[in-house]
mmCIF file of C-alpha atoms and ligand atoms in Angstrom:
data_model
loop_
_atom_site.group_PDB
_atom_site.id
_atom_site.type_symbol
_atom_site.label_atom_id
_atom_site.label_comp_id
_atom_site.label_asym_id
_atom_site.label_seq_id
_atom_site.Cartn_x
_atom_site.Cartn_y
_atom_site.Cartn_z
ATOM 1 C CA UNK A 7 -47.367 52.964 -24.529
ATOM 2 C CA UNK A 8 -49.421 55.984 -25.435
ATOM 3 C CA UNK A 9 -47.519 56.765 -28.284
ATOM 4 C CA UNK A 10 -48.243 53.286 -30.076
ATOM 5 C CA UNK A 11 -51.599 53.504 -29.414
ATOM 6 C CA UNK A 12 -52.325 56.358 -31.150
ATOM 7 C CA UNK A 13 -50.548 55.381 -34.322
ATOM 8 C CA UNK A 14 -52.992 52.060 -33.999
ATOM 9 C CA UNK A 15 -55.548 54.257 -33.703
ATOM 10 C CA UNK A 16 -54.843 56.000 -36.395
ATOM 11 C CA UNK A 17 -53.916 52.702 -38.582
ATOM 12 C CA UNK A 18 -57.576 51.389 -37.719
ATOM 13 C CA UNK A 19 -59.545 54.843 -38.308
ATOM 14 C CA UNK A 20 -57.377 54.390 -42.083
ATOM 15 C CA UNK A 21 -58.637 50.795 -42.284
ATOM 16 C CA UNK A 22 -62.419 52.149 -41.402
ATOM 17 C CA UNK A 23 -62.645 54.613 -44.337
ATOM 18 C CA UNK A 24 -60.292 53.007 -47.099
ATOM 19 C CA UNK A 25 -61.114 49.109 -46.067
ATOM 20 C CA UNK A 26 -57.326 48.580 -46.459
ATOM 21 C CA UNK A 27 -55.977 45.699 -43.964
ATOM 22 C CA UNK A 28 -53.834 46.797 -40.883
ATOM 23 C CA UNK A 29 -50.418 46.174 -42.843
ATOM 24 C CA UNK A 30 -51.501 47.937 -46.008
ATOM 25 C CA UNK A 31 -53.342 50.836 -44.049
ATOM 26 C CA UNK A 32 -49.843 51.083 -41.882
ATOM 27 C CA UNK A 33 -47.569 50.887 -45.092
ATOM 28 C CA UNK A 34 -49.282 53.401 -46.790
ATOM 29 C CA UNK A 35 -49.474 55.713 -44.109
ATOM 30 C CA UNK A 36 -45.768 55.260 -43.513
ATOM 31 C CA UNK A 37 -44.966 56.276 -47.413
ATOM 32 C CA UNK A 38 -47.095 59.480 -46.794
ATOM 33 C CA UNK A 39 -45.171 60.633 -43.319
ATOM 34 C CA UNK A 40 -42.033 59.559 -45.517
ATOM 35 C CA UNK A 41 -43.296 61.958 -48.460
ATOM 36 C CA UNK A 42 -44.317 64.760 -46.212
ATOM 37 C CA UNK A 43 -40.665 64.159 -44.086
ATOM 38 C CA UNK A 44 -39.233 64.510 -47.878
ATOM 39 C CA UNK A 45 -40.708 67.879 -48.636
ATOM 40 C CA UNK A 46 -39.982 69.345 -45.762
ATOM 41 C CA UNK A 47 -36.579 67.965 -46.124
ATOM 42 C CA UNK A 48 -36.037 69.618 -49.607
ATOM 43 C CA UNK A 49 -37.576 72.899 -48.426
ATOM 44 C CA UNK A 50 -34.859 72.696 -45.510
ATOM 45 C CA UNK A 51 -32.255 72.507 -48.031
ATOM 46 C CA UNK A 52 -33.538 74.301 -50.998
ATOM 47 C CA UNK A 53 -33.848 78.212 -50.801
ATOM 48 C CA UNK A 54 -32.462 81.397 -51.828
ATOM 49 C CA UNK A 55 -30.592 83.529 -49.807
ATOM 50 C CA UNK A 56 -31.818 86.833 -49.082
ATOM 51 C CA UNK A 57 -30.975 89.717 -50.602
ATOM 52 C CA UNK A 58 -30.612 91.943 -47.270
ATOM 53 C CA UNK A 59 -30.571 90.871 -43.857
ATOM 54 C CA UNK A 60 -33.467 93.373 -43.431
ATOM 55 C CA UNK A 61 -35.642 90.528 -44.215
ATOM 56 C CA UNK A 62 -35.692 87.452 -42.181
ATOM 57 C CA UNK A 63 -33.550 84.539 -43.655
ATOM 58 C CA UNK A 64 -35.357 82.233 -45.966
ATOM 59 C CA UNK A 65 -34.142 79.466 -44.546
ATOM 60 C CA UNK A 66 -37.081 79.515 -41.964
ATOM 61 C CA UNK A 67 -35.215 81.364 -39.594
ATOM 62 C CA UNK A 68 -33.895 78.042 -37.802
ATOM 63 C CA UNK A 69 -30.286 79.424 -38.245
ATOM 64 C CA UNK A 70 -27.989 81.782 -35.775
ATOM 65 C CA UNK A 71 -27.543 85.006 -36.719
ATOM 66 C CA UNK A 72 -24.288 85.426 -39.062
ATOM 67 C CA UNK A 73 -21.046 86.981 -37.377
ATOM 68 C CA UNK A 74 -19.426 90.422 -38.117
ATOM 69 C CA UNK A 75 -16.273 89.672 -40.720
ATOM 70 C CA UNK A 76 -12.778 90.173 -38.980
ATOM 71 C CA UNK A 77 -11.518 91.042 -41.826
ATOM 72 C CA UNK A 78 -14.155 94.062 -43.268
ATOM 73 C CA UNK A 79 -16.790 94.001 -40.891
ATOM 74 C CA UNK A 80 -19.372 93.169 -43.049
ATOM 75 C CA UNK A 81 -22.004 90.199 -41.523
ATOM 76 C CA UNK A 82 -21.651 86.728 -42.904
ATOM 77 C CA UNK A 83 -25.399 85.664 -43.916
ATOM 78 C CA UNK A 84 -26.408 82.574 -44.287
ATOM 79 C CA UNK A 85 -26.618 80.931 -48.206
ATOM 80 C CA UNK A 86 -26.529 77.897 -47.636
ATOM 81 C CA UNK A 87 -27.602 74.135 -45.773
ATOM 82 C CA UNK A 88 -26.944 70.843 -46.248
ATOM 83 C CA UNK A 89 -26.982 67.822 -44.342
ATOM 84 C CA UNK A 90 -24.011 68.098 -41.437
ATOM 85 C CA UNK A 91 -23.774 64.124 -40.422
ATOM 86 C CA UNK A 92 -23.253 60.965 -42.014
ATOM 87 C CA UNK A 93 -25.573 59.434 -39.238
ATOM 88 C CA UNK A 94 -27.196 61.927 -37.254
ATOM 89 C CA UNK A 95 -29.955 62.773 -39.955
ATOM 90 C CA UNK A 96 -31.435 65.769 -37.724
ATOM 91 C CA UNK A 97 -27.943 67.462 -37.825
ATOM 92 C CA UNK A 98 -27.555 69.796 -40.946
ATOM 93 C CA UNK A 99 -24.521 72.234 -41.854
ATOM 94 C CA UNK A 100 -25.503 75.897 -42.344
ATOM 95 C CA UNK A 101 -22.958 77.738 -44.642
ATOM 96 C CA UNK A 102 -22.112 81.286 -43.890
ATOM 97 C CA UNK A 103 -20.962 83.975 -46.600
ATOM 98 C CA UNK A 104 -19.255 87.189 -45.524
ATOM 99 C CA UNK A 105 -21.547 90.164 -47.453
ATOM 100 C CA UNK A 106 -18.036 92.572 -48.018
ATOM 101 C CA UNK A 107 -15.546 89.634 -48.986
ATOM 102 C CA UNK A 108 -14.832 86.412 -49.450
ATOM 103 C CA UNK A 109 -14.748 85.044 -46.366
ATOM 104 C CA UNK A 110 -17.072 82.216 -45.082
ATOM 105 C CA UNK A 111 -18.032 79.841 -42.056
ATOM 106 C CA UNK A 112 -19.700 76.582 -41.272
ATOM 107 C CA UNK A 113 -21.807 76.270 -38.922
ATOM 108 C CA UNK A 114 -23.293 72.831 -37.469
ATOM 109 C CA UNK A 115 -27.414 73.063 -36.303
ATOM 110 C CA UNK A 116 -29.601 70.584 -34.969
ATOM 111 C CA UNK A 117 -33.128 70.750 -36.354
ATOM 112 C CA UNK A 118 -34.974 68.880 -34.217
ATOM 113 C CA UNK A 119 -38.161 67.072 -36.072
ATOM 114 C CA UNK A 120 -36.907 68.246 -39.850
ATOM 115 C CA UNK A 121 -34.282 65.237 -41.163
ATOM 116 C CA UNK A 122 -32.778 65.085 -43.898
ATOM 117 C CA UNK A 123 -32.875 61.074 -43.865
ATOM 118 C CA UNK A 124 -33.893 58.391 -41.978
ATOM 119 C CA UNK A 125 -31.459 56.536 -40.143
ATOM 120 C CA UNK A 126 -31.523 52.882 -39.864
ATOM 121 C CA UNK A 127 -29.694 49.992 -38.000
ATOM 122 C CA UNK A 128 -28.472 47.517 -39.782
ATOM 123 C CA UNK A 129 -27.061 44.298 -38.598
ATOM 124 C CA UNK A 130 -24.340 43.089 -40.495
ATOM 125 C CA UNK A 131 -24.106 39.452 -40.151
ATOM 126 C CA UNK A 132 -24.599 37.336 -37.059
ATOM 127 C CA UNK A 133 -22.379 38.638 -34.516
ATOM 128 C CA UNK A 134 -21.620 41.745 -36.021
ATOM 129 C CA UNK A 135 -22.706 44.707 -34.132
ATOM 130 C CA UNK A 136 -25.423 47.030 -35.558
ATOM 131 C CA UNK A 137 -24.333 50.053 -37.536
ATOM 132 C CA UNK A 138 -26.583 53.383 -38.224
ATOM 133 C CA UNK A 139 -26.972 54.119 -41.844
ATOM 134 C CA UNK A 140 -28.473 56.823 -42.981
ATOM 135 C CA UNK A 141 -30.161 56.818 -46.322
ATOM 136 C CA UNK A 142 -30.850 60.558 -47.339
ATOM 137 C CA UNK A 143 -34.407 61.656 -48.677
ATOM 138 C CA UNK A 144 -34.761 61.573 -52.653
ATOM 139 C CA UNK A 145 -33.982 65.528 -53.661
ATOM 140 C CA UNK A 146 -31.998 65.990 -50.730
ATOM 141 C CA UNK A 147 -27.803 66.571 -51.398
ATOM 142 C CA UNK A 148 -25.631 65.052 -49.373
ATOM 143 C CA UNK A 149 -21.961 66.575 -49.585
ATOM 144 C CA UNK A 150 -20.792 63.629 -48.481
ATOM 145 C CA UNK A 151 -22.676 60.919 -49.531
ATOM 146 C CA UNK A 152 -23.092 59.533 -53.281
ATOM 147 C CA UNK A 153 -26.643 59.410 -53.691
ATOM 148 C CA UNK A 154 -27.783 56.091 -54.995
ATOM 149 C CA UNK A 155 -24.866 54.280 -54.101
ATOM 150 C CA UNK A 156 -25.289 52.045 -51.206
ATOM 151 C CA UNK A 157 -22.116 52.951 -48.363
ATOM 152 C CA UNK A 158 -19.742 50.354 -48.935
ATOM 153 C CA UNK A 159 -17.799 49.347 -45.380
HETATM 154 ZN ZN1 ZN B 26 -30.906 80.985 -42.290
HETATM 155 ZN ZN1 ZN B 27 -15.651 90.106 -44.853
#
């Protein structure tokens, strides 16, 4: 497969110019796509809302544009994201505030290429089936997760 090829490409041209072996070339290349998948992850989360909606949303514009309030037809703007899925790391949960009152909205994205996890399957046993866990990036808030706290069944 193309794909796998070019990651043991780029495994070997890490093994050239560090003289690491293939598994310690590999692992550490790993930890840096999981630290750069981390960042972004935080970034995701972590911003401020804007102050108008003259300016374009901070979250990186990856959100729909908030709805006019029934109630005093102010806009809802976004303020807020978090991860939307206890197993579907690419889905997130964008929080909408109305501008005029106190009215507010969820709204579930999917961010294609910026998780907020990594999901993993885990086999439980011998002839258990294999469950997706999702273990959330370090700096990243789960709403409904505990972070450190390994999901109990
Ligand atoms: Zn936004
Ligand atoms: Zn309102």
């Amino acid at each position: 497969m193309t794909t796998n090829r070019g990651r043991k490409h780029v495994i070997r041209h890490r093994m050239t110019s560090t003289g690491e072996s293939y598994v310690v070339a590999a692992k550490n290349l790993k930890a840096m796509k999981d630290m750069g998948a981390t960042a972004e992850a935080v970034r995701t989360q972590r911003w401020r809302p804007a102050d108008s909606l003259d300016v374009p949303c901070p979250c990186g514009g990856t959100c729909e544009p908030g709805e006019k309030c029934d109630r005093c037809h102010a806009v809802h703007r976004h303020v807020a994201r978090a991860p939307g899925s206890l197993t579907d790391v690419e889905t997130w949960m964008d929080k909408y505030d109305c501008m005029g009152c106190a009215s507010s909205y969820t709204l579930t994205v999917v961010l294609p290429g910026r998780p907020w996890g990594i999901a993993e399957t885990i086999v439980q046993g011998g002839s258990a089936e294999p469950v997706v866990r999702a273990r959330v990036f370090p700096g990243v808030v789960h709403p409904m997760m505990r972070p450190e706290t390994p999901a109990e069944d």
